[in-house]
Short mmCIF file of C-alpha atoms in Angstrom, two decimals:
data_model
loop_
_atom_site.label_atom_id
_atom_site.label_comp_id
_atom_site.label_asym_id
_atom_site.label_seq_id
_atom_site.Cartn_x
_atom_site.Cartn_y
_atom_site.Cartn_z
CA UNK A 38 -19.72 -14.16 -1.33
CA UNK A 39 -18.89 -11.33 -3.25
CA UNK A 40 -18.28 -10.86 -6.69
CA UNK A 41 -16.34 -8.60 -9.67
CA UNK A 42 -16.88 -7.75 -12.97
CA UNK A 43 -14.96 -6.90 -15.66
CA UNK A 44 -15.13 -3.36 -17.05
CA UNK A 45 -12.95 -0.87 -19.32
CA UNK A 46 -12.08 1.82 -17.54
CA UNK A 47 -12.63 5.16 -18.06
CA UNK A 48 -11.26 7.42 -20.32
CA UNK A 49 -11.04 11.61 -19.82
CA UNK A 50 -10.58 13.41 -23.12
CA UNK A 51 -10.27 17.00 -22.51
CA UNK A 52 -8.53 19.97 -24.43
CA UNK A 53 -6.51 17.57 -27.19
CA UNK A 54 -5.45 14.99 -24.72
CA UNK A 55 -6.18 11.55 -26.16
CA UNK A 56 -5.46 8.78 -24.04
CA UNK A 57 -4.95 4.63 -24.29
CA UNK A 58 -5.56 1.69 -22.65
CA UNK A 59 -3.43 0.87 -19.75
CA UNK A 60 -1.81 -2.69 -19.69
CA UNK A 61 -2.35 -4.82 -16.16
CA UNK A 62 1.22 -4.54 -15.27
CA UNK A 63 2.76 -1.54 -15.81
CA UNK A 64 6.33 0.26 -14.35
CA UNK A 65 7.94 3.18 -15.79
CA UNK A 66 11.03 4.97 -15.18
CA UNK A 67 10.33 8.42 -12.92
CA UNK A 68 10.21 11.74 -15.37
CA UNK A 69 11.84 13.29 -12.05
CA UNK A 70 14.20 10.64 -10.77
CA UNK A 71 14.97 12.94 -7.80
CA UNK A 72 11.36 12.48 -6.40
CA UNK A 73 9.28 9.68 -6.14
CA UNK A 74 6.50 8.53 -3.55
CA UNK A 75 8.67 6.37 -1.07
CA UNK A 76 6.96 3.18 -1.58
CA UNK A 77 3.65 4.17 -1.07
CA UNK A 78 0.27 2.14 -2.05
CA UNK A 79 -2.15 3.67 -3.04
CA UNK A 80 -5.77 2.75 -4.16
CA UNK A 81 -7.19 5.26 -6.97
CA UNK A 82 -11.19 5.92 -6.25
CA UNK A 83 -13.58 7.52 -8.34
CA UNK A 84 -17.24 7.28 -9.79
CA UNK A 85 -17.17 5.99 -13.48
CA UNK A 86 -15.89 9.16 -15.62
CA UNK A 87 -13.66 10.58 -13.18
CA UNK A 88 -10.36 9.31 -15.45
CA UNK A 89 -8.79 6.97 -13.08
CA UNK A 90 -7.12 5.40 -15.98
CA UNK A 91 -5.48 8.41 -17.49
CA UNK A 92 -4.71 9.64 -14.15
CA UNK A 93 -2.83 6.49 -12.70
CA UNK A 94 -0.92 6.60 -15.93
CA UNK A 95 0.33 9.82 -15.65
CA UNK A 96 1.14 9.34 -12.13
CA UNK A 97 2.74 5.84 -12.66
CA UNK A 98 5.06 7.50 -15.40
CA UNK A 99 6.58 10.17 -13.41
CA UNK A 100 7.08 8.27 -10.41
CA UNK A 101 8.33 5.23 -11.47
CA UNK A 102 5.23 3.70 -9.83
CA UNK A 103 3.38 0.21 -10.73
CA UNK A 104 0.44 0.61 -12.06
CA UNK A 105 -2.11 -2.52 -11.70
CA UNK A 106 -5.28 -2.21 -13.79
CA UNK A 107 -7.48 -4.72 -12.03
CA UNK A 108 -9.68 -5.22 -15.09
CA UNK A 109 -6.46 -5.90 -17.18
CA UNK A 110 -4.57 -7.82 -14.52
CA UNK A 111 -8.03 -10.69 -14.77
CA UNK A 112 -7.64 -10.29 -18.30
CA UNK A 113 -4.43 -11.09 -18.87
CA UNK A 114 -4.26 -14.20 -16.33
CA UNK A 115 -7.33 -15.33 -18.08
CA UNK A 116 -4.62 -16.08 -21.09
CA UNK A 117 -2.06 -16.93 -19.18
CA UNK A 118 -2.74 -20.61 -19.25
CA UNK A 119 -2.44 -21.04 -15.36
CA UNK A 120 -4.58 -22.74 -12.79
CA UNK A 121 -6.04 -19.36 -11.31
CA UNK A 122 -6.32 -18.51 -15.22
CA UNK A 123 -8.40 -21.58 -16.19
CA UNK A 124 -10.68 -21.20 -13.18
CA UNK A 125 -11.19 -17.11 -13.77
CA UNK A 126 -11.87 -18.27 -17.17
CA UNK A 127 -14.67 -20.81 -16.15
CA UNK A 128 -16.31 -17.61 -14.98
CA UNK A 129 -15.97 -15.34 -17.60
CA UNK A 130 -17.07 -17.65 -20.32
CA UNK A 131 -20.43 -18.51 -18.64
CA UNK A 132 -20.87 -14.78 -18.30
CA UNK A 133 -20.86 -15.61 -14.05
CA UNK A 134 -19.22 -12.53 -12.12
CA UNK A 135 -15.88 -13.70 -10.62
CA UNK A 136 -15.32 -14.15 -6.94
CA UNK A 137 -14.03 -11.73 -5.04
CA UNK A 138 -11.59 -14.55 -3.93
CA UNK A 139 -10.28 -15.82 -6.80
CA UNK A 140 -9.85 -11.96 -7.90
CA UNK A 141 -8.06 -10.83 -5.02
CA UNK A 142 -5.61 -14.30 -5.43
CA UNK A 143 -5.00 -12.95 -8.90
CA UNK A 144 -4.08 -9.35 -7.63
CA UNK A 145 -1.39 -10.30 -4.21
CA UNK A 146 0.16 -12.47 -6.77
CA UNK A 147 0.44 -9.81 -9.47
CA UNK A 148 1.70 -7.40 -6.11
CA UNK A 149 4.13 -9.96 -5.48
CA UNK A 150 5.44 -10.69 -8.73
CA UNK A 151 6.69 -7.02 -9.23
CA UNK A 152 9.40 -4.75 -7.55
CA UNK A 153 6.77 -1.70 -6.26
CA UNK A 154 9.23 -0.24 -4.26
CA UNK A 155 8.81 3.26 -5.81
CA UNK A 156 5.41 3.10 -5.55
CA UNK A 157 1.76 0.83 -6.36
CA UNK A 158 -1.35 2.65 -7.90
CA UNK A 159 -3.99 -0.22 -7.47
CA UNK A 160 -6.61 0.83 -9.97
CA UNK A 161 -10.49 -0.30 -9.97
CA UNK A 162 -10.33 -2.39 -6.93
CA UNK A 163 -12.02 -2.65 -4.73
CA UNK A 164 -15.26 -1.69 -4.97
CA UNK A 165 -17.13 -3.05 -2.36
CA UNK A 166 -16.39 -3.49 1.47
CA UNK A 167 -16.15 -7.08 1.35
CA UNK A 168 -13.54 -6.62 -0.95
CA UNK A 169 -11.53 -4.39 0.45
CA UNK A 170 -11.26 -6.29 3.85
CA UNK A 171 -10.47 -9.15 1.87
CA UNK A 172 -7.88 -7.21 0.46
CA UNK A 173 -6.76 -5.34 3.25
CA UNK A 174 -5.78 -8.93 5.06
CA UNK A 175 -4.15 -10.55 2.23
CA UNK A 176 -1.61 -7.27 1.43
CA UNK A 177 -1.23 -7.36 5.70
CA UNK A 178 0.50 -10.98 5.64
CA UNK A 179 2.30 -9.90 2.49
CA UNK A 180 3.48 -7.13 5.01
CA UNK A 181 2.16 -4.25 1.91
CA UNK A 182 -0.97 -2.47 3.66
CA UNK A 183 -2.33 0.44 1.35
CA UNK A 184 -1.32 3.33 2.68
CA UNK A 185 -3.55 6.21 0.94
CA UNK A 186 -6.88 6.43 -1.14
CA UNK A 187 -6.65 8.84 -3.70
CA UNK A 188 -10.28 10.16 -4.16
CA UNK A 189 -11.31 11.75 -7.88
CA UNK A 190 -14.76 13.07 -7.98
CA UNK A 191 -16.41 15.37 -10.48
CA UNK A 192 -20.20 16.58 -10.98
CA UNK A 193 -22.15 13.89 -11.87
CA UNK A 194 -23.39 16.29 -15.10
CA UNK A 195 -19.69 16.16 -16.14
CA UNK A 196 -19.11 12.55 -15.91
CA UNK A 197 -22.14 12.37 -17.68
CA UNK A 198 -21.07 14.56 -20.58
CA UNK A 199 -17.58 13.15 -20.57
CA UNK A 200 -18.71 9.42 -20.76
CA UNK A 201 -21.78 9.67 -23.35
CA UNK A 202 -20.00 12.11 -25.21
CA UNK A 203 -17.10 9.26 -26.07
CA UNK A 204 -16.90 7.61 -29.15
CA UNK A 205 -14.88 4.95 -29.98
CA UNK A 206 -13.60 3.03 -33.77
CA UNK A 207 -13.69 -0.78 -33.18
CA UNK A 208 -10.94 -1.75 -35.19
CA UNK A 209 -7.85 0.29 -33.86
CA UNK A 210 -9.06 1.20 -30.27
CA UNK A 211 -8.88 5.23 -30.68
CA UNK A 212 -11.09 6.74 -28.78
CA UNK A 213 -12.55 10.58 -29.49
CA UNK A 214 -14.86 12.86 -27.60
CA UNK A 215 -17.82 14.22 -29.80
CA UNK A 216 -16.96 18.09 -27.99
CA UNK A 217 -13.32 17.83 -26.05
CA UNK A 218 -11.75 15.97 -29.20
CA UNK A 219 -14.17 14.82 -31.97
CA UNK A 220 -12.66 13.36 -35.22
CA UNK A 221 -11.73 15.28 -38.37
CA UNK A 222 -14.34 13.93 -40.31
CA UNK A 223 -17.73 13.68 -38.45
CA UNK A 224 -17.89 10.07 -37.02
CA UNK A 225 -15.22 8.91 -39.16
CA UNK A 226 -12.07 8.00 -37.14
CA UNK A 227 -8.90 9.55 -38.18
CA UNK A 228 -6.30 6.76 -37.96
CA UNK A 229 -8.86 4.02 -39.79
CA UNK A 230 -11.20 5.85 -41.76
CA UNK A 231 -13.87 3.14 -39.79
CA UNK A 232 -16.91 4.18 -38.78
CA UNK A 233 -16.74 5.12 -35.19
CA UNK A 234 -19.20 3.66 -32.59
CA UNK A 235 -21.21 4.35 -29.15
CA UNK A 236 -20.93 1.85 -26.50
CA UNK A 237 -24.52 0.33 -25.24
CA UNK A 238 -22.98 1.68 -21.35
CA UNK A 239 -21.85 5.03 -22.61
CA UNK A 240 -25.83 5.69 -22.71
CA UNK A 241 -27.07 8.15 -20.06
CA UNK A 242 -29.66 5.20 -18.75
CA UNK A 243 -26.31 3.14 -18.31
CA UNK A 244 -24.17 5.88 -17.66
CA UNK A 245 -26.61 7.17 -14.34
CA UNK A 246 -26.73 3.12 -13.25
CA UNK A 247 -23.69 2.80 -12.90
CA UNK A 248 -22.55 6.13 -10.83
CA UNK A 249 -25.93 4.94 -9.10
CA UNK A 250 -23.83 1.73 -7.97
CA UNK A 251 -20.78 3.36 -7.27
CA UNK A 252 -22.83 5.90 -4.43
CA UNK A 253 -24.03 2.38 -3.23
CA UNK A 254 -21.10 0.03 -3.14
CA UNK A 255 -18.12 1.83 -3.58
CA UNK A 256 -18.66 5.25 -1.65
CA UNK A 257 -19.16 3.17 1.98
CA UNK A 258 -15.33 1.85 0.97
CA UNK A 259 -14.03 5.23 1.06
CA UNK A 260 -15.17 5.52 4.78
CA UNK A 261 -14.51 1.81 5.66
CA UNK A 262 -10.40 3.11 4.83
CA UNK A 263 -11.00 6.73 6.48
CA UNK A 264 -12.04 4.48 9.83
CA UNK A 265 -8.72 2.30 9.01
CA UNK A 266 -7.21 5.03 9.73
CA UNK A 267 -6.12 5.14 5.79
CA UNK A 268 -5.33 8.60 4.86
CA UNK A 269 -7.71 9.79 1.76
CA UNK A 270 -6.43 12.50 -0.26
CA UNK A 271 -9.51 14.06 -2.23
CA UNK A 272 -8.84 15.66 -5.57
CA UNK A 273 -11.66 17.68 -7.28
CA UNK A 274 -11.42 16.18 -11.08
CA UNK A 275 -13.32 18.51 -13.18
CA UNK A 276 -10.83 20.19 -14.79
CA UNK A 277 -8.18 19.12 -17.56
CA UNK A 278 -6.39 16.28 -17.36
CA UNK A 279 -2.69 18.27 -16.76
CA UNK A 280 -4.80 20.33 -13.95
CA UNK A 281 -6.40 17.07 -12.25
CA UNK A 282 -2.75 15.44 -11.94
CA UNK A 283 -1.40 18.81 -10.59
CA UNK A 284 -4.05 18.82 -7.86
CA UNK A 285 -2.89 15.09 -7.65
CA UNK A 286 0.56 15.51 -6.97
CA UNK A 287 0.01 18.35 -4.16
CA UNK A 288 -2.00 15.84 -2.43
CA UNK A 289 0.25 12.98 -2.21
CA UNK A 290 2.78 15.70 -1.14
CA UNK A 291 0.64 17.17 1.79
CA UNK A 292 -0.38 13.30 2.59
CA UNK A 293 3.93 13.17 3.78
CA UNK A 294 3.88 10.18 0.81
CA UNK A 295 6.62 11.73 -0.98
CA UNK A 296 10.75 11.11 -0.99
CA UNK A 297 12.89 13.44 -2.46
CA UNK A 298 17.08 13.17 -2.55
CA UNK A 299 16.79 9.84 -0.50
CA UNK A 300 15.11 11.52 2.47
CA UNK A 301 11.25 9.79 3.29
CA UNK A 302 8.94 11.54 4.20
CA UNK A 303 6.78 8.32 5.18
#
């Protein structure tokens, strides 16, 4: 049986951009109502550092797409009070990783619950192989099969520098870059005046571990989709964060996962 974890995602702060959380469930009106991506689903890929976050946000907000956050999505049915909520919570409180089950439940419900006919980003899931066959059969009898991968990748030195560089004030959440977008005051955070902190896994020892895991579990997902027959549009990520979208957008175009003036292109 496999098993997720819970994790914040990951945050690019480049050249003044400063960027917040992303709820579970989000939907936003298209900046360019005339275009939008036909429906699509897409999974957003990327080692840790690669700003999947930022990205799907950006992307979610001028397509009018939904944007699930699977790390939010657990979170937020963990309060919701529900059956699937109390047993996710069972897991989480005895520090247990979650099945992939009872995760991907979660998910197809929080697919179902929402109108993603402009568009889904799913966003840190899945990660393993397991998981995304799992997946891949629950969204078939719910007749939504992903469609795309969108692939971010970067050096590893610059998800490195991006990731231990971060800094962080634990009472309002903003979050600062010691080089791209450090504070006014060294260390001091701007909105708060509180002291800001490092996270224990925005260490380089942590930081390495984890890309380490993604090479091992998650890379072998990427070609378990290109097999599918999945298209996977790959997107070079080191660069700012208005570049990386750009680069973004022409891929989804060339992938034919665009509709523009009621004409698909799917």
């Amino acid at each position: 049986m496999g098993a997720s974890s819970l994790r914040e995602e990951e945050y690019e702060l480049k050249d003044g951009d400063r960027m917040k959380p992303i709820t579970g469930q989000t939907q936003t009106n298209p900046s360019e109502s005339s275009t939008h991506t036909a429906g699509a689903r897409i999974v957003l890929m990327g080692p840790p550092g690669a700003g999947k976050g930022s990205i799907s946000e950006r992307l979610a907000d001028k397509f009018g797409m939904v944007h699930l956050s699977s790390g939010d999505i657990l979170r937020a049915e963990r309060s919701s009070g529900s059956e699937l909520g109390e047993t996710l919570k069972k897991y989480m409180d005895a520090g247990e990783l979650v099945p992939d089950e009872i995760v991907i439940k979660i998910i197809i419900k929080s697919i179902s619950s929402l109108d993603s006919s402009k568009g889904l980003l799913l966003d840190g899931f899945p990660r393993t192989v397991i998981q995304a066959k799992q997946l891949d059969d629950a969204l078939a009898k719910a007749g939504l099969p992903i469609q795309a991968v969108l692939l971010l990748d970067a050096p590893e030195e610059v998800l490195l520098k991006r990731i231990t560089g971060r800094r962080i004030c634990p009472k309002c959440g903003r979050v600062y870059h010691i080089e791209t977008m450090p504070p006014a005051k060294d260390n001091i955070c701007d909105t708060c005046g509180t002291k800001l902190i490092h996270r224990d896994d925005d260490t380089e020892q942590v930081v390495r571990e984890r890309i380490n895991l993604y090479h091992k579990e998650t890379e072998p997902v990427i070609e378990y989709y290109r097999k599918s027959g999945v298209k996977i549009i790959e997107v070079n990520a080191d660069a700012t964060i208005d570049e990386v979208v750009e680069r973004a957008i022409e891929g989804i175009r060339q992938a034919n996962l665009l509709e523009k003036e009621g004409r698909t292109s799917l």
